[in-house]
Coordinates of C-alpha atoms in Angstrom, one line a residue:
M1 CA -116.8 6.5 -29.4
A2 CA -113.7 4.9 -29.6
A3 CA -111.1 5.7 -26.7
A4 CA -108.1 7.8 -27.9
Q5 CA -105.2 5.8 -28.6
P6 CA -101.7 6.4 -26.8
P7 CA -99.2 8.4 -27.9
R8 CA -96.8 6.0 -29.9
P9 CA -93.3 5.6 -28.2
Q10 CA -90.5 6.8 -29.8
P11 CA -87.3 4.9 -29.9
P12 CA -84.4 6.9 -28.5
S13 CA -81.3 7.9 -30.7
T14 CA -78.6 6.0 -28.9
P15 CA -78.5 3.3 -26.2
L16 CA -79.4 4.4 -22.8
V17 CA -76.6 3.4 -20.2
P18 CA -78.1 1.0 -17.5
T19 CA -78.1 2.9 -13.8
L20 CA -75.2 2.6 -11.9
Q21 CA -75.8 1.6 -8.4
S22 CA -73.7 4.2 -6.6
T23 CA -75.8 6.7 -8.6
F24 CA -79.3 5.4 -7.9
D25 CA -81.3 7.9 -6.2
E26 CA -85.3 7.2 -6.4
N27 CA -86.0 11.1 -5.7
H28 CA -84.0 11.8 -9.3
L29 CA -86.5 8.8 -11.4
P30 CA -87.9 10.3 -14.7
S31 CA -91.5 9.5 -13.1
V32 CA -90.4 11.8 -9.6
L33 CA -89.1 14.3 -11.9
H34 CA -91.8 14.3 -14.5
Q35 CA -93.7 17.6 -15.4
P36 CA -96.2 18.6 -15.2
N37 CA -97.6 15.4 -13.0
P38 CA -94.5 14.3 -10.9
M39 CA -94.7 11.2 -9.1
T40 CA -93.8 11.1 -5.3
P41 CA -91.3 8.1 -4.6
E42 CA -93.8 6.4 -2.9
A43 CA -95.8 6.3 -5.6
E44 CA -93.4 5.4 -7.9
R45 CA -92.6 2.6 -5.9
Q46 CA -96.1 1.1 -5.8
S47 CA -96.3 1.4 -9.4
R48 CA -93.1 -0.8 -9.7
R49 CA -94.6 -3.0 -7.2
R50 CA -98.1 -3.7 -8.9
T51 CA -96.6 -4.0 -12.0
V52 CA -94.1 -6.6 -11.1
R53 CA -97.3 -8.5 -9.7
F54 CA -98.8 -8.0 -13.1
I55 CA -95.5 -9.7 -14.8
E56 CA -95.2 -12.5 -12.6
E57 CA -99.2 -13.3 -12.6
A58 CA -98.8 -13.1 -16.6
G59 CA -95.7 -14.7 -17.1
Q60 CA -96.2 -17.7 -14.2
R61 CA -99.9 -18.5 -14.6
S62 CA -100.7 -17.4 -18.4
L63 CA -97.5 -17.6 -20.4
R64 CA -96.0 -20.6 -18.3
L65 CA -92.6 -19.1 -18.3
P66 CA -89.7 -20.1 -16.5
R67 CA -88.9 -18.2 -13.2
V68 CA -85.7 -17.2 -14.6
A69 CA -87.4 -15.7 -17.5
I70 CA -89.8 -13.7 -15.5
A71 CA -87.1 -12.7 -13.4
T72 CA -85.4 -11.5 -16.3
A73 CA -88.6 -9.7 -17.7
T74 CA -88.7 -8.2 -14.0
V75 CA -85.2 -6.7 -14.3
F76 CA -86.0 -5.4 -17.6
F77 CA -88.6 -3.5 -16.3
H78 CA -86.7 -1.8 -13.7
R79 CA -84.2 -0.6 -15.8
F80 CA -86.7 0.9 -18.2
Y81 CA -88.1 2.7 -15.7
A82 CA -85.1 4.1 -14.2
K83 CA -84.6 5.8 -17.9
H84 CA -88.4 6.4 -18.6
S85 CA -91.2 7.8 -17.1
F86 CA -94.5 6.2 -16.1
Q87 CA -96.3 9.0 -17.2
E88 CA -94.9 8.6 -20.8
H89 CA -95.1 5.0 -21.1
D90 CA -98.1 2.7 -20.2
R91 CA -96.5 0.2 -17.9
F92 CA -98.7 -2.5 -19.2
E93 CA -97.6 -2.5 -22.8
V94 CA -93.9 -2.2 -21.2
S95 CA -94.9 -5.5 -19.3
M96 CA -95.8 -6.9 -22.6
A97 CA -92.7 -5.9 -24.2
C98 CA -90.4 -7.4 -21.2
L99 CA -92.2 -10.4 -21.2
L100 CA -91.8 -10.8 -24.9
L101 CA -88.2 -9.7 -25.1
A102 CA -87.4 -12.0 -21.9
G103 CA -89.0 -15.3 -23.6
K104 CA -86.6 -14.9 -26.4
T105 CA -83.1 -14.0 -23.9
E106 CA -83.9 -16.9 -21.6
E107 CA -84.6 -19.4 -24.6
S108 CA -88.3 -19.7 -23.7
P109 CA -89.8 -17.7 -26.6
K110 CA -93.5 -17.0 -26.9
K111 CA -95.6 -15.6 -30.0
L112 CA -96.2 -11.9 -29.8
D113 CA -100.0 -12.8 -30.4
L114 CA -100.1 -15.1 -27.5
V115 CA -98.4 -12.6 -25.0
I116 CA -100.5 -9.5 -26.0
R117 CA -103.9 -12.0 -25.7
E118 CA -103.1 -13.4 -22.0
C119 CA -101.8 -10.3 -20.8
W120 CA -105.0 -8.4 -22.3
K121 CA -107.1 -10.9 -20.7
L122 CA -105.5 -10.6 -17.3
R123 CA -105.7 -6.9 -17.2
R124 CA -109.5 -6.7 -18.2
R125 CA -110.5 -9.3 -15.6
A126 CA -108.6 -7.3 -13.0
A127 CA -110.1 -4.6 -13.9
Q128 CA -114.0 -6.1 -14.3
Q129 CA -113.1 -7.3 -10.5
S130 CA -112.3 -3.8 -9.6
A131 CA -115.2 -2.4 -10.9
Q132 CA -117.1 -5.1 -9.3
R133 CA -115.7 -4.1 -5.7
L134 CA -116.2 -0.8 -6.3
S135 CA -120.3 -1.0 -7.5
Q136 CA -120.5 -3.2 -4.4
G137 CA -119.2 -0.1 -2.1
G138 CA -115.7 -1.7 -1.3
E139 CA -112.2 -0.4 -2.3
S140 CA -110.2 -0.9 -5.3
P141 CA -106.8 -2.3 -4.7
N142 CA -105.9 -1.1 -8.0
T143 CA -103.1 -3.7 -8.5
I144 CA -103.5 -4.3 -12.1
G145 CA -106.4 -2.4 -13.4
S146 CA -105.9 1.3 -14.2
P147 CA -108.0 4.2 -14.8
G148 CA -109.5 4.0 -18.0
T149 CA -109.1 0.4 -18.4
T150 CA -112.2 -0.8 -16.2
S151 CA -114.7 -2.8 -18.3
T152 CA -118.4 -4.2 -17.2
T153 CA -118.9 -6.6 -20.1
A154 CA -118.1 -10.2 -19.9
D155 CA -116.0 -10.5 -23.1
V156 CA -112.1 -10.4 -22.0
N157 CA -110.8 -11.0 -25.3
L158 CA -109.3 -8.6 -27.8
D159 CA -110.5 -9.2 -31.3
P160 CA -107.3 -9.9 -33.4
K161 CA -108.7 -8.3 -36.4
S162 CA -109.7 -5.1 -34.7
E163 CA -107.7 -1.7 -34.9
E164 CA -107.1 -1.8 -31.3
Y165 CA -105.2 -4.9 -31.6
I166 CA -103.3 -3.8 -34.5
K167 CA -101.8 -0.6 -33.0
L168 CA -101.4 -2.5 -29.7
K169 CA -99.2 -4.8 -31.3
E170 CA -97.1 -2.2 -33.3
R171 CA -96.9 -0.2 -30.1
V172 CA -95.3 -3.5 -28.0
L173 CA -93.0 -4.1 -31.1
L174 CA -91.4 -0.8 -30.9
L175 CA -91.6 -0.8 -27.0
E176 CA -89.5 -3.9 -27.4
R177 CA -86.9 -2.1 -29.6
I178 CA -86.9 0.9 -27.0
I179 CA -85.9 -1.2 -24.0
L180 CA -83.4 -2.7 -26.3
H181 CA -81.9 0.6 -26.3
T182 CA -82.6 1.6 -23.1
I183 CA -80.8 -1.5 -21.4
G184 CA -77.8 -0.8 -23.8
F185 CA -78.5 -4.3 -25.4
E186 CA -77.3 -5.9 -22.3
L187 CA -79.3 -9.3 -22.2
D188 CA -76.7 -11.4 -20.1
I189 CA -78.8 -10.4 -16.8
S190 CA -77.6 -12.1 -13.6
H191 CA -80.4 -13.0 -10.7
P192 CA -79.6 -14.1 -7.0
Y193 CA -80.8 -17.7 -7.6
K194 CA -77.5 -18.4 -8.7
Y195 CA -75.5 -17.3 -5.9
L196 CA -78.0 -18.0 -3.4
A197 CA -77.6 -21.3 -4.4
E198 CA -73.6 -21.3 -3.9
C199 CA -73.5 -19.2 -0.9
V200 CA -76.3 -22.2 0.9
Q201 CA -74.0 -24.9 -0.4
N202 CA -70.9 -23.3 0.5
L203 CA -72.3 -22.8 4.3
N204 CA -73.4 -26.1 4.3
V205 CA -70.3 -27.8 3.4
K206 CA -68.1 -26.0 5.8
R207 CA -70.9 -26.7 8.5
L208 CA -70.6 -23.0 9.6
L209 CA -74.3 -22.7 10.8
E210 CA -77.0 -24.3 13.8
Y211 CA -80.2 -23.8 14.8
G212 CA -80.0 -21.0 17.7
S213 CA -82.5 -23.0 20.0
P214 CA -83.5 -26.8 18.9
P215 CA -86.5 -27.1 16.7
A216 CA -89.6 -28.7 18.1
V217 CA -89.7 -32.2 17.1
K218 CA -92.2 -33.0 14.8
E219 CA -93.5 -36.7 13.7
G220 CA -90.6 -38.4 12.3
G221 CA -87.9 -37.1 14.4
A222 CA -85.5 -34.1 14.8
K223 CA -84.6 -32.4 11.7
T224 CA -81.1 -32.9 10.2
N225 CA -78.3 -30.7 9.3
S226 CA -79.4 -31.3 5.4
Q227 CA -83.2 -30.6 6.1
M228 CA -81.6 -27.3 8.0
F229 CA -80.1 -26.4 4.8
Q230 CA -83.0 -27.0 2.9
D231 CA -85.3 -24.8 5.0
L232 CA -82.6 -22.4 4.7
F233 CA -82.5 -22.4 1.1
Q234 CA -86.4 -22.2 0.3
V235 CA -87.4 -18.9 2.7
A236 CA -84.2 -17.5 1.0
M237 CA -85.3 -18.3 -2.5
N238 CA -88.7 -16.4 -1.4
F239 CA -86.9 -13.5 0.0
A240 CA -85.2 -13.7 -3.7
N241 CA -88.5 -13.5 -5.1
D242 CA -89.7 -10.4 -3.2
S243 CA -86.6 -8.6 -4.2
M244 CA -88.1 -8.2 -7.6
H245 CA -90.9 -6.2 -6.2
T246 CA -88.2 -3.7 -5.6
S247 CA -85.6 -1.6 -7.4
L248 CA -82.9 -3.7 -5.6
C249 CA -81.6 -4.9 -8.6
L250 CA -80.9 -1.1 -9.8
Q251 CA -78.8 -0.9 -6.7
F252 CA -76.7 -3.9 -6.0
S253 CA -75.2 -6.9 -7.4
A254 CA -77.4 -10.1 -7.6
S255 CA -74.7 -11.8 -5.5
H256 CA -75.0 -9.0 -2.5
I257 CA -78.7 -9.6 -3.0
A258 CA -78.3 -13.4 -2.6
M259 CA -76.3 -13.1 0.5
A260 CA -79.0 -10.9 2.1
C261 CA -81.5 -13.2 1.4
V262 CA -79.4 -15.8 3.3
Y263 CA -78.8 -13.9 5.9
L264 CA -82.7 -13.1 6.2
S265 CA -83.6 -16.5 5.9
A266 CA -81.3 -17.7 8.7
K267 CA -83.0 -14.8 10.7
Y268 CA -86.1 -16.1 10.1
S269 CA -85.5 -19.8 10.5
N270 CA -84.0 -19.1 13.9
I271 CA -80.4 -20.5 12.5
R272 CA -77.1 -18.7 13.6
P273 CA -73.4 -18.9 13.0
V274 CA -71.4 -21.6 15.0
G275 CA -68.7 -20.8 17.2
G276 CA -69.5 -17.4 18.1
K277 CA -69.2 -16.0 14.8
N278 CA -71.0 -13.2 13.5
W279 CA -72.4 -13.1 9.8
M280 CA -70.2 -10.5 8.7
Q281 CA -67.2 -13.3 8.8
L282 CA -69.8 -15.7 6.7
L283 CA -70.7 -13.4 4.0
E284 CA -67.7 -12.7 2.1
G285 CA -67.3 -9.4 0.5
M286 CA -70.3 -8.1 2.1
S287 CA -70.4 -4.5 4.3
V288 CA -72.9 -3.8 6.9
E289 CA -74.0 -1.1 5.1
D290 CA -75.1 -3.0 2.1
L291 CA -76.5 -6.0 4.0
T292 CA -78.6 -3.2 5.8
C293 CA -80.0 -1.4 2.9
I294 CA -80.9 -4.8 1.2
S295 CA -82.6 -6.7 4.3
V296 CA -84.3 -3.3 5.3
Q297 CA -86.0 -2.9 1.9
I298 CA -87.1 -6.6 1.5
M299 CA -88.5 -6.6 5.1
E300 CA -90.6 -3.3 4.4
L301 CA -92.1 -5.0 1.6
V302 CA -92.8 -8.4 3.1
Q303 CA -93.9 -7.5 6.6
P304 CA -97.1 -6.1 5.8
K305 CA -98.1 -9.9 4.3
K306 CA -96.4 -12.2 7.4
G307 CA -98.3 -10.1 10.2
M308 CA -97.2 -10.0 13.8
D309 CA -94.5 -12.5 13.7
S310 CA -93.0 -10.9 11.1
E311 CA -92.7 -7.7 12.7
V312 CA -90.7 -9.1 15.7
A313 CA -88.9 -10.5 13.5
L314 CA -88.0 -7.1 11.8
K315 CA -87.3 -5.3 14.8
R316 CA -84.5 -8.4 15.8
V317 CA -83.2 -8.2 12.7
R318 CA -82.7 -4.4 13.0
R319 CA -81.1 -4.7 16.2
E320 CA -78.6 -7.3 15.3
L321 CA -77.6 -5.0 11.9
D322 CA -77.2 -1.9 14.4
V323 CA -74.7 -4.3 16.5
L324 CA -72.9 -5.4 13.6
G325 CA -72.4 -1.6 12.2
K326 CA -71.1 -0.8 15.9
E327 CA -68.5 -3.5 15.9
R328 CA -67.6 -2.7 12.1
G329 CA -67.4 1.0 13.2
E330 CA -69.8 1.9 10.3
P331 CA -71.3 5.7 10.9
Q332 CA -75.1 5.2 12.1
E333 CA -76.1 7.2 9.2
K334 CA -75.1 4.5 6.8
R335 CA -76.6 1.6 9.3
L336 CA -80.0 3.1 9.4
K337 CA -79.7 3.9 5.6
T338 CA -83.5 2.6 3.9
S339 CA -85.2 2.7 0.5
P340 CA -82.4 5.2 -1.5

């Protein structure tokens, strides 16, 4: 017996305004307020993170999209679920529509048939792996597969002539329209990458950073100033990629996220401002409150992946942010602000 088809999504009558960072509150997101089966804020965050991993996997390995297009698809996804609930719209179908739209937006268009086919295969493979783990008595990570999609067949392809494929294609096209309405047709998306490069270049030109202690000398001699800034940039890029797994793009500007990534990169790379300056003198326009909030959310995401060394760095960064807040005279509740 064929599985029941998801309800056909309905486009909004008027464009929805993207969430403003000043009014963002994860306790009032649609998925958390949805009745009769609301999600907890933690479950909502996990759904975002798992789906962003799916978008990255599909965009990078399957569709060969440039990094900026994958980042744009991720922002579309976050903005969509700031106005709609996970209970109402299948997150994988929304991901397909986001990738389709982002490809067009960033001048790297992919055919709808290709997007559906590759995303379908990726999801089915993950579901099969999840089922295999369960059959062997292990725990399913539930990162890409979801209830109702588990398959034990070897075939991960979807017949383009099947009714299921035709209906899926219709839903993805309709979701693309709904996404456009939801984001208010705002397709010019700013990402941290541009501002990150500008920030690092500015710090390099002005020679405002130095190693906190001389780095270990490896074969080939000591690291040069140029190499220090190359390391700073690369680690900051990794943090910027990690930030896409959070809802930071709904809360802060891309430039502020970029500056926080540079700050975190410096802390993890044992790099500090020269002449006894503090970071707030180098990060123009950034408040201690915003730097703390962004940094804590990224660190909470990456710490479990990086282990004990990351935990030590996390505590060190928290202490420094607290000191910076005291120097600026900001209230403690602002300095200790975590995920909104």
